[in-house]
């Protein structure tokens, strides 16, 4: 059969330049005597395509020749003549040409013999290896006698390493050593520059082989050949443990491919010289060096050395053999993907892979280091090749994949890569590959890749130094991910965990669906992942988000909120921080846990990092770049002093002042005898439209920081030139020095008048100032940073807010000064006034003990020493009054003095309307552990819907504008405290929830009085946007533990315990029990009928489903608190102090009194106003203006009308029974009459409210006395009367959950029926 | 005669509403008094599917509401601006009411579930609801809710006369409603 085959020549193949395979002979049954049949089963192409760099192009199977074709030629050892980059490939040559080749089933006898290649692959190569690469799969000797070449008596084959007659006779004597044993490893071919003879220098090619030798006597005897013979026969009682190095140098270097094939086999080398080779400068190594007389002896039957074939993969860098299928070759052959997640790194360019290492081939990687990098994010095995490593091909690839020709080059990067551990090398190469794409065309490949090694000798002999011996293999690499990728990763984790939890809790979920516990399922889910689990490092800047005001970690790809409990004031926005240890807190609706696996990819989830700052290291520090986006809230106290300055026209100067006098300083005031330095005072001037300006000393209460300053002083400077209340005994004369825009000082006499607000506290009268919350934004931050030690990038004040500095001086300072007006202008950069100021301040500073930063002020008030003392005294009193109190657990049990410190009537949002009372109490700070928190919608009445996210209810989408109210259960000390109120976005931090240790700043501790007033259901607070939680019987008993969130409240999360909530299991059950036991749950209230009120309620709250029939009376007010509005920019300015509705549930009707949110809900103010409202009321759409967000809701329209008219009263003189027969009159408090269109719009709103849907109202019945009182207070003046109907006070209002209510009623009826029968 | 429900929108199922006792009176505004178990009823709230619709533009809309126990004829007046009946009212308010009524009329379409409040009146000897307002319900549970509400009210409120409890004979109609609720539940599930 072989005879019939076509004989091809190499030249033909090369010229054809086509990948070919000729394996038809493999199918024939003829067997060569020497060879086992080779059956190549091609690996399925799909396995190799999965990692193919070009996934689109599937590697084809090599084109098979349709006929049997053989090659006739000779296999020879490598020579340097062929342009092969490896330089140590076998050659196959016939008469026509010579090419590189590799051969399976290698037999040393083949060398130099003429063979017939029966099955082969040909891979064409341009410019290299003679034009192609031949893979010899099956061969036979042409000359049949060649196969029985050796001496018949011996079972050994012997091959002289150097052919030809020896030239050096001296060597013959020296070459008397022989080494016998299995080859452990082989080095790559390397070049040693050396000089031979006199001056002739030559580069000596060579390689080293490490042979394990047995030290027994027999082996050391000259008869060792016999033992090798016996070894060949399988008798090996030897222990080959002593490594010997044999240096194949000179002409014998060409045996490299042969020896490579023999790695792991026992061989014997005779005719070796013994040499002491110096490694480095001090060490020497005994080596055997080949000579011209050296002979390689091989047993007839090669036997693998057993220890070598043993593979124990621990992944700690141990050497071993790996056999695997090549799935991909990347990076010029430096990275070879084997099987699944095994990566062979051939980073060292000297360690050359054979050309036959192609995709699809099965290779044997010998002496590679097994490294399990134990990356947390992926599971891979790295096989690191070093100088000991060798790679042979066990089966050629049947695929049409090219050979990787590695061109040797040298680069710094290559050296760098070699210095890394294997696990690091892989990722470095990945980075390099990214760079290659990035820098393609800019830098040459050679500059990026490639290396050349010197010192193979050293590294092979001292293997530990090859970068794999002593260095740790794992734990030193961390994955750094861009934030956007990190977020995606977190999302995946979320999905996975959610799905897992979903499956485990599926049954429970299902059965609970209609029960009361359903609401707990709807709580947002929180998950916490620790950085150990994620295994990713983060790098980024810390910045304050312009939108949320929260601290964020930002990089070029994204940002995420961060909580850093111990953020020092020295943090810089310009620094890049490395975040090592953190926890990721994720929050999202449990909706994503769709048990059917229908994950809602678009569902919003929030993510936040909790960082341990000790684990953050500042990576770099650059020039300070101040972001102009920060927003800071400052709590300022406006002191009740008006400053009157004679002789300055306020209108003329205030503008100039506000524009130009922006220098900020620290404010000081220093008394003559009473020296006090209030640290870090800032002054600001708010130039309002009415040309008033207010000069305040402001304390920084950083919104993000936890260091709440404890005191404030402020001074109010009014441009009303007459003291408004001169009747006050507190009048402090002073001299005011004011710098104007041109740098001139205006000196004038003035007066500080204490205006009002005296509160008797004990026996002491204290002046009470106003507290205001100021939002600072935009670009004044830099100025602060320059001057203030505490600036630290946290403070930002908009250019609209004009900051004035204020300083005080007293008698003796001014006497030290020169005349104010005559000060010489000696410095162009400073006006004389500034110099003066400086002088003054310096004097002041000298007097003060503190070492404050330099400062100079815009306004200097000069007081007499006595007055200074008086003022300081007053201010210190103020300071006491505004000190926030961090409550301990014990504080709730008593200490009545705390209660009296601040009266809420002086709070900025207190109502001026005495009949509508604010909740009163102290602003306190509370530190504790959050046990649980849950949402109660602001119009809460039905806990079912209140705990649903509003968006879950299909027809309530319009309801999302209502701020959500929460009840937070906080364990303070050993006491459970509940904090109610609406958690606004800015106050609510992601990650807030059970297990959080948090400080609640400026929460209102409701005093006994306000609780009582709320309790009786008659007087409701009018605090804007705060839903006052009504109190039930049981709650009142615990009333002393009730705190309320106010618009000025904020929450600082100190720490978050890293523990994932088990989805609606323990925690919610715990909460449920807690709630059940501690208070009358809203849900526990069974629905009653209005007709049953009198007999069953007895003052307790009742719940009923009803509809609005009519509006009896309605009072609408414009909210007055403009300063607060900055914080609540999204809220409307509609306040409803009082409203009376007529409700009907089918059993009877009742008057329902409501205010604030409840009234707004009943009026459907949060819903969209239908377009027909405008047509009906005769409104044109012109006035709608540009603010589209506000124009949609009814609330927005009311706000617009109220802005004009301040207060609107709507009275119904018509029917209380028929909605259409209401006779509504609209009256306004302003001088302007309300336009007919506006009037009609208000009427429409009321009609619209009556034609609405069902409400579930929780209310308490009002006693007759209370009703009479109420009527007297509110209705008499409006000339309204009440019909004889039940009166109730609405506590909560929400949409009716019709399904649940229907079920309840059916169940109720069924039980009644069954008991009836 | 018990007047306690006089000003209340009584929720009655159609069969109940249609079988109210009619007593002629001499009052011009309410020529007929409707009583149920000796209790005067003047207003009602019904809920059901709109099954017929007859519109006379600017005059009235006649439609029927089927709640599963019967069909209740309803009339929605659209003549607010022309009828002398409304002439005493504030024109601006009247325009609003008129527009509202027109809106209700546009909402009432065959097949929708409408919640109707109104005055009980008689027309040609039969009960007819003079519509005050119409709300089209999109909540599929609303019907079930209404039925159970009607039953509950009837048993716990309307049938309670002078302290003596006369239980509402629900045996007759419960099967219908229960089945319907059951079907609803299935749909929901």
Coordinates of C-alpha atoms in Angstrom, one line a residue, chain A residues 227-537:
Chain A
X227 CA 23.4 -1.6 35.1
X228 CA 21.8 0.7 32.7
X229 CA 21.3 -2.3 30.7
X230 CA 19.5 -3.9 33.6
X231 CA 17.7 -0.7 34.2
X232 CA 16.5 -0.8 30.7
X233 CA 15.1 -4.2 31.5
X234 CA 13.2 -2.8 34.4
X235 CA 15.3 -3.8 37.3
X236 CA 16.0 -0.6 39.1
X237 CA 16.6 -1.0 42.8
X238 CA 18.3 2.4 42.6
X239 CA 17.3 5.6 44.1
X240 CA 18.0 8.4 41.8
X241 CA 18.2 11.3 44.1
X242 CA 21.4 13.1 43.4
X243 CA 21.2 15.7 40.7
X244 CA 24.1 15.8 38.3
X245 CA 24.4 18.5 35.7
X246 CA 25.5 17.7 32.2
X247 CA 26.4 20.6 30.0
X248 CA 25.9 19.9 26.4
X249 CA 28.1 22.4 24.8
X250 CA 29.7 23.0 21.5
X251 CA 28.7 20.7 18.7
X252 CA 26.5 18.6 20.9
X253 CA 24.0 21.4 21.4
X254 CA 22.1 20.1 18.5
X255 CA 21.0 17.2 20.6
X256 CA 18.7 19.4 22.4
X257 CA 15.5 18.3 20.7
X258 CA 16.5 14.7 21.3
X259 CA 17.2 15.1 24.9
X260 CA 14.0 17.1 25.2
X261 CA 12.1 14.1 23.9
X262 CA 14.0 11.9 26.4
X263 CA 13.1 13.9 29.5
X264 CA 11.9 11.5 32.1
X265 CA 13.7 8.6 30.6
X266 CA 16.8 7.0 32.0
X267 CA 19.9 7.5 29.9
X268 CA 23.6 7.2 30.2
X269 CA 26.1 9.5 29.0
X270 CA 29.7 8.5 28.8
X271 CA 32.8 10.3 27.7
X272 CA 32.2 13.3 29.8
X273 CA 34.6 15.8 31.3
X274 CA 34.2 17.0 34.8
X275 CA 34.3 20.7 35.3
X276 CA 33.7 23.1 38.1
X277 CA 31.6 25.9 36.7
X278 CA 31.4 29.1 38.5
X279 CA 27.9 30.4 38.9
X280 CA 28.0 34.0 39.6
X281 CA 31.0 35.2 41.5
X282 CA 31.2 32.9 44.4
X283 CA 29.3 29.8 43.9
X284 CA 30.6 27.0 41.8
X285 CA 28.9 23.9 40.5
X286 CA 30.3 20.6 39.5
X287 CA 29.3 19.8 36.0
X288 CA 29.9 17.2 33.4
X289 CA 30.6 18.6 30.1
X290 CA 30.2 16.7 26.8
X291 CA 33.3 16.2 24.7
X292 CA 33.9 14.9 21.2
X293 CA 34.0 11.4 22.8
X294 CA 30.7 11.6 24.5
X295 CA 28.3 8.9 23.8
X296 CA 24.6 8.7 24.6
X297 CA 23.5 5.3 25.7
X298 CA 19.9 4.4 25.7
X299 CA 18.2 1.2 26.7
X300 CA 16.3 -0.4 23.9
X301 CA 13.1 0.0 25.7
X302 CA 12.7 3.4 27.2
X303 CA 11.3 3.5 30.6
X304 CA 9.8 6.4 32.3
X305 CA 11.2 7.5 35.5
X306 CA 8.5 6.9 38.0
X307 CA 8.9 9.8 40.3
X308 CA 8.7 12.0 37.3
X309 CA 5.4 10.8 36.2
X310 CA 3.8 11.3 39.5
X311 CA 1.7 14.4 39.6
X312 CA 0.5 15.9 42.8
X313 CA -1.1 19.2 42.1
X314 CA -1.1 21.3 45.2
X315 CA -0.8 24.5 43.3
X316 CA 1.9 25.9 45.4
X317 CA 4.5 26.2 42.7
X318 CA 5.7 22.6 42.7
X319 CA 7.0 21.2 39.4
X320 CA 5.2 18.7 37.6
X321 CA 3.9 17.4 34.3
X322 CA 0.7 18.5 32.7
X323 CA -0.9 17.0 29.7
X324 CA -3.6 18.9 28.0
X325 CA -5.2 20.1 24.9
X326 CA -4.1 23.4 23.6
X327 CA -7.2 25.6 23.3
X328 CA -5.6 28.8 22.5
X329 CA -2.2 30.5 22.0
X330 CA -2.0 34.1 22.8
X331 CA 0.5 36.9 23.1
X332 CA 3.0 35.5 20.6
X333 CA 2.9 32.1 22.2
X334 CA 3.6 33.4 25.7
X335 CA 0.2 32.4 27.1
X336 CA -1.2 29.0 26.2
X337 CA -4.6 28.1 27.3
X338 CA -4.9 24.4 28.1
X339 CA -8.2 22.7 28.7
X340 CA -10.5 24.6 31.0
X341 CA -9.0 27.3 33.0
X342 CA -5.4 26.1 32.8
X343 CA -3.0 28.6 31.5
X344 CA 0.6 27.8 30.5
X345 CA 2.8 30.8 30.7
X346 CA 5.8 30.7 28.4
X347 CA 7.0 34.2 29.3
X348 CA 10.6 33.4 29.0
X349 CA 11.5 33.7 25.5
X350 CA 14.3 31.1 25.7
X351 CA 11.9 28.5 26.8
X352 CA 10.6 27.9 23.3
X353 CA 7.6 25.9 22.6
X354 CA 7.9 23.6 19.6
X355 CA 6.3 24.8 16.4
X356 CA 3.9 21.9 16.8
X357 CA 2.3 23.6 19.8
X358 CA -0.7 24.6 17.9
X359 CA -4.3 25.0 18.8
X360 CA -5.8 21.5 19.1
X361 CA -2.5 19.7 19.9
X362 CA -2.1 17.6 23.0
X363 CA 1.0 18.7 24.7
X364 CA 3.1 17.6 27.7
X365 CA 4.4 20.4 29.7
X366 CA 7.2 19.1 31.8
X367 CA 8.7 20.7 34.8
X368 CA 6.2 23.5 34.9
X369 CA 5.3 25.1 38.1
X370 CA 1.7 24.5 39.2
X371 CA 0.4 27.6 40.7
X372 CA -3.1 27.9 42.0
X373 CA -3.3 31.7 42.4
X374 CA -6.5 31.3 44.4
X375 CA -8.0 34.4 43.0
X376 CA -11.2 35.0 44.7
X377 CA -12.9 36.1 41.5
X378 CA -12.0 33.1 39.3
X379 CA -10.6 29.6 39.5
X380 CA -7.7 29.0 37.3
X381 CA -4.5 26.9 37.3
X382 CA -1.4 28.5 36.1
X383 CA 1.4 26.5 34.7
X384 CA 4.5 28.6 34.9
X385 CA 7.4 27.7 32.7
X386 CA 10.9 28.3 33.7
X387 CA 14.3 27.2 32.5
X388 CA 13.7 23.8 33.7
X389 CA 10.5 23.4 31.7
X390 CA 10.2 21.6 28.4
X391 CA 7.3 21.1 26.2
X392 CA 6.7 18.2 23.9
X393 CA 3.8 17.4 21.8
X394 CA 2.0 14.2 22.3
X395 CA -0.4 14.5 19.5
X396 CA -0.4 17.0 16.7
X397 CA -3.3 19.2 16.1
X398 CA -5.5 18.2 13.3
X399 CA -6.7 21.8 13.0
X400 CA -5.6 24.3 10.5
X401 CA -3.9 26.5 13.1
X402 CA -0.7 28.3 12.5
X403 CA 2.5 27.9 14.3
X404 CA 3.6 30.6 16.6
X405 CA 6.9 31.9 15.6
X406 CA 8.5 33.7 18.5
X407 CA 10.9 36.3 17.4
X408 CA 13.4 36.9 20.2
X409 CA 13.8 40.3 21.4
X410 CA 14.6 42.1 24.5
X411 CA 12.6 44.7 26.4
X412 CA 12.4 46.1 29.8
X413 CA 8.9 44.8 30.0
X414 CA 10.0 41.3 29.4
X415 CA 12.5 41.6 32.2
X416 CA 9.8 43.0 34.4
X417 CA 7.5 40.2 33.6
X418 CA 10.1 37.7 34.4
X419 CA 10.6 39.2 37.7
X420 CA 7.0 38.5 38.7
X421 CA 5.4 35.5 40.1
X422 CA 3.5 33.4 37.7
X423 CA 0.1 34.5 38.9
X424 CA 1.2 38.1 38.5
X425 CA 2.7 37.4 35.1
X426 CA -0.6 36.2 33.7
X427 CA -2.3 39.4 34.7
X428 CA 0.6 41.5 33.5
X429 CA 0.3 39.9 30.2
X430 CA -3.4 40.6 30.1
X431 CA -2.6 44.2 30.8
X432 CA 0.1 44.1 28.2
X433 CA -2.4 42.8 25.7
X434 CA -4.6 45.7 26.5
X435 CA -1.7 48.0 26.0
X436 CA -1.0 46.4 22.7
X437 CA -4.4 47.3 21.5
X438 CA -4.1 50.7 23.0
X439 CA -0.7 51.5 21.7
X440 CA -0.9 49.7 18.4
X441 CA 0.9 51.8 15.9
X442 CA 2.6 53.9 18.4
X443 CA 5.0 51.4 19.9
X444 CA 6.5 48.5 18.1
X445 CA 5.7 45.0 19.3
X446 CA 9.2 44.6 20.2
X447 CA 9.2 47.5 22.5
X448 CA 6.2 46.1 24.3
X449 CA 7.0 42.4 24.3
X450 CA 9.8 40.2 24.3
X451 CA 12.9 39.5 26.4
X452 CA 16.2 37.8 26.2
X453 CA 17.7 36.1 29.1
X454 CA 21.2 35.8 30.2
X455 CA 22.2 33.5 33.0
X456 CA 20.4 30.4 32.1
X457 CA 23.2 28.6 33.7
X458 CA 22.7 30.4 36.9
X459 CA 19.0 30.0 37.0
X460 CA 18.9 26.4 35.9
X461 CA 21.4 25.4 38.5
X462 CA 19.9 27.6 41.2
X463 CA 16.4 26.9 40.4
X464 CA 15.0 28.8 43.3
X465 CA 16.0 32.1 41.6
X466 CA 13.8 31.6 38.6
X467 CA 11.0 33.5 40.1
X468 CA 9.1 30.5 41.2
X469 CA 11.0 29.0 44.1
X470 CA 11.0 31.3 47.0
X471 CA 8.3 33.8 46.2
X472 CA 4.8 33.3 47.5
X473 CA 2.5 32.1 44.8
X474 CA -0.7 33.6 46.0
X475 CA -2.4 36.1 48.2
X476 CA -0.3 38.9 46.8
X477 CA -2.5 39.7 43.9
X478 CA -5.8 41.5 44.1
X479 CA -8.1 42.4 41.4
X480 CA -8.7 46.0 40.9
X481 CA -11.9 46.7 39.1
X482 CA -13.3 49.9 37.6
X483 CA -16.3 51.0 39.5
X484 CA -18.7 50.4 36.6
X485 CA -17.5 46.8 36.4
X486 CA -17.6 46.5 40.1
X487 CA -21.2 47.6 40.1
X488 CA -22.1 45.1 37.5
X489 CA -20.4 42.4 39.5
X490 CA -22.3 43.4 42.6
X491 CA -25.5 43.3 40.6
X492 CA -24.7 39.8 39.6
X493 CA -24.1 38.9 43.2
X494 CA -27.3 40.5 44.1
X495 CA -29.2 38.5 41.5
X496 CA -27.6 35.3 42.4
X497 CA -28.2 35.7 46.1
X498 CA -31.7 36.9 45.6
X499 CA -32.5 34.0 43.4
X500 CA -31.0 31.6 46.0
X501 CA -33.0 33.2 48.8
X502 CA -36.1 33.2 46.6
X503 CA -35.9 29.5 46.1
X504 CA -35.4 28.8 49.8
X505 CA -38.3 31.0 50.8
X506 CA -40.6 30.2 48.1
X507 CA -43.1 28.3 50.0
X508 CA -43.4 30.6 52.9
X509 CA -43.7 33.5 50.5
X510 CA -46.5 31.8 48.7
X511 CA -48.6 31.0 51.8
X512 CA -48.2 34.3 53.3
X513 CA -49.3 36.2 50.4
X514 CA -52.6 37.2 51.7
X515 CA -51.8 37.2 55.4
X516 CA -50.8 40.2 57.4
X517 CA -47.2 39.4 57.0
X518 CA -47.3 40.2 53.4
X519 CA -46.1 43.7 54.1
X520 CA -42.9 42.5 55.5
X521 CA -42.1 40.8 52.3
X522 CA -42.3 44.1 50.6
X523 CA -39.6 45.7 52.7
X524 CA -36.6 46.6 50.7
X525 CA -34.0 43.9 50.8
X526 CA -30.6 44.6 52.1
X527 CA -27.5 42.6 51.5
X528 CA -24.0 43.1 52.7
X529 CA -21.0 41.5 51.0
X530 CA -17.6 41.9 52.5
X531 CA -14.5 42.7 50.6
X532 CA -13.1 39.3 51.5
X533 CA -15.9 37.6 49.6
X534 CA -15.7 39.9 46.7
X535 CA -11.9 40.0 46.4
X536 CA -11.8 43.2 44.4
X537 CA -9.9 46.3 45.2

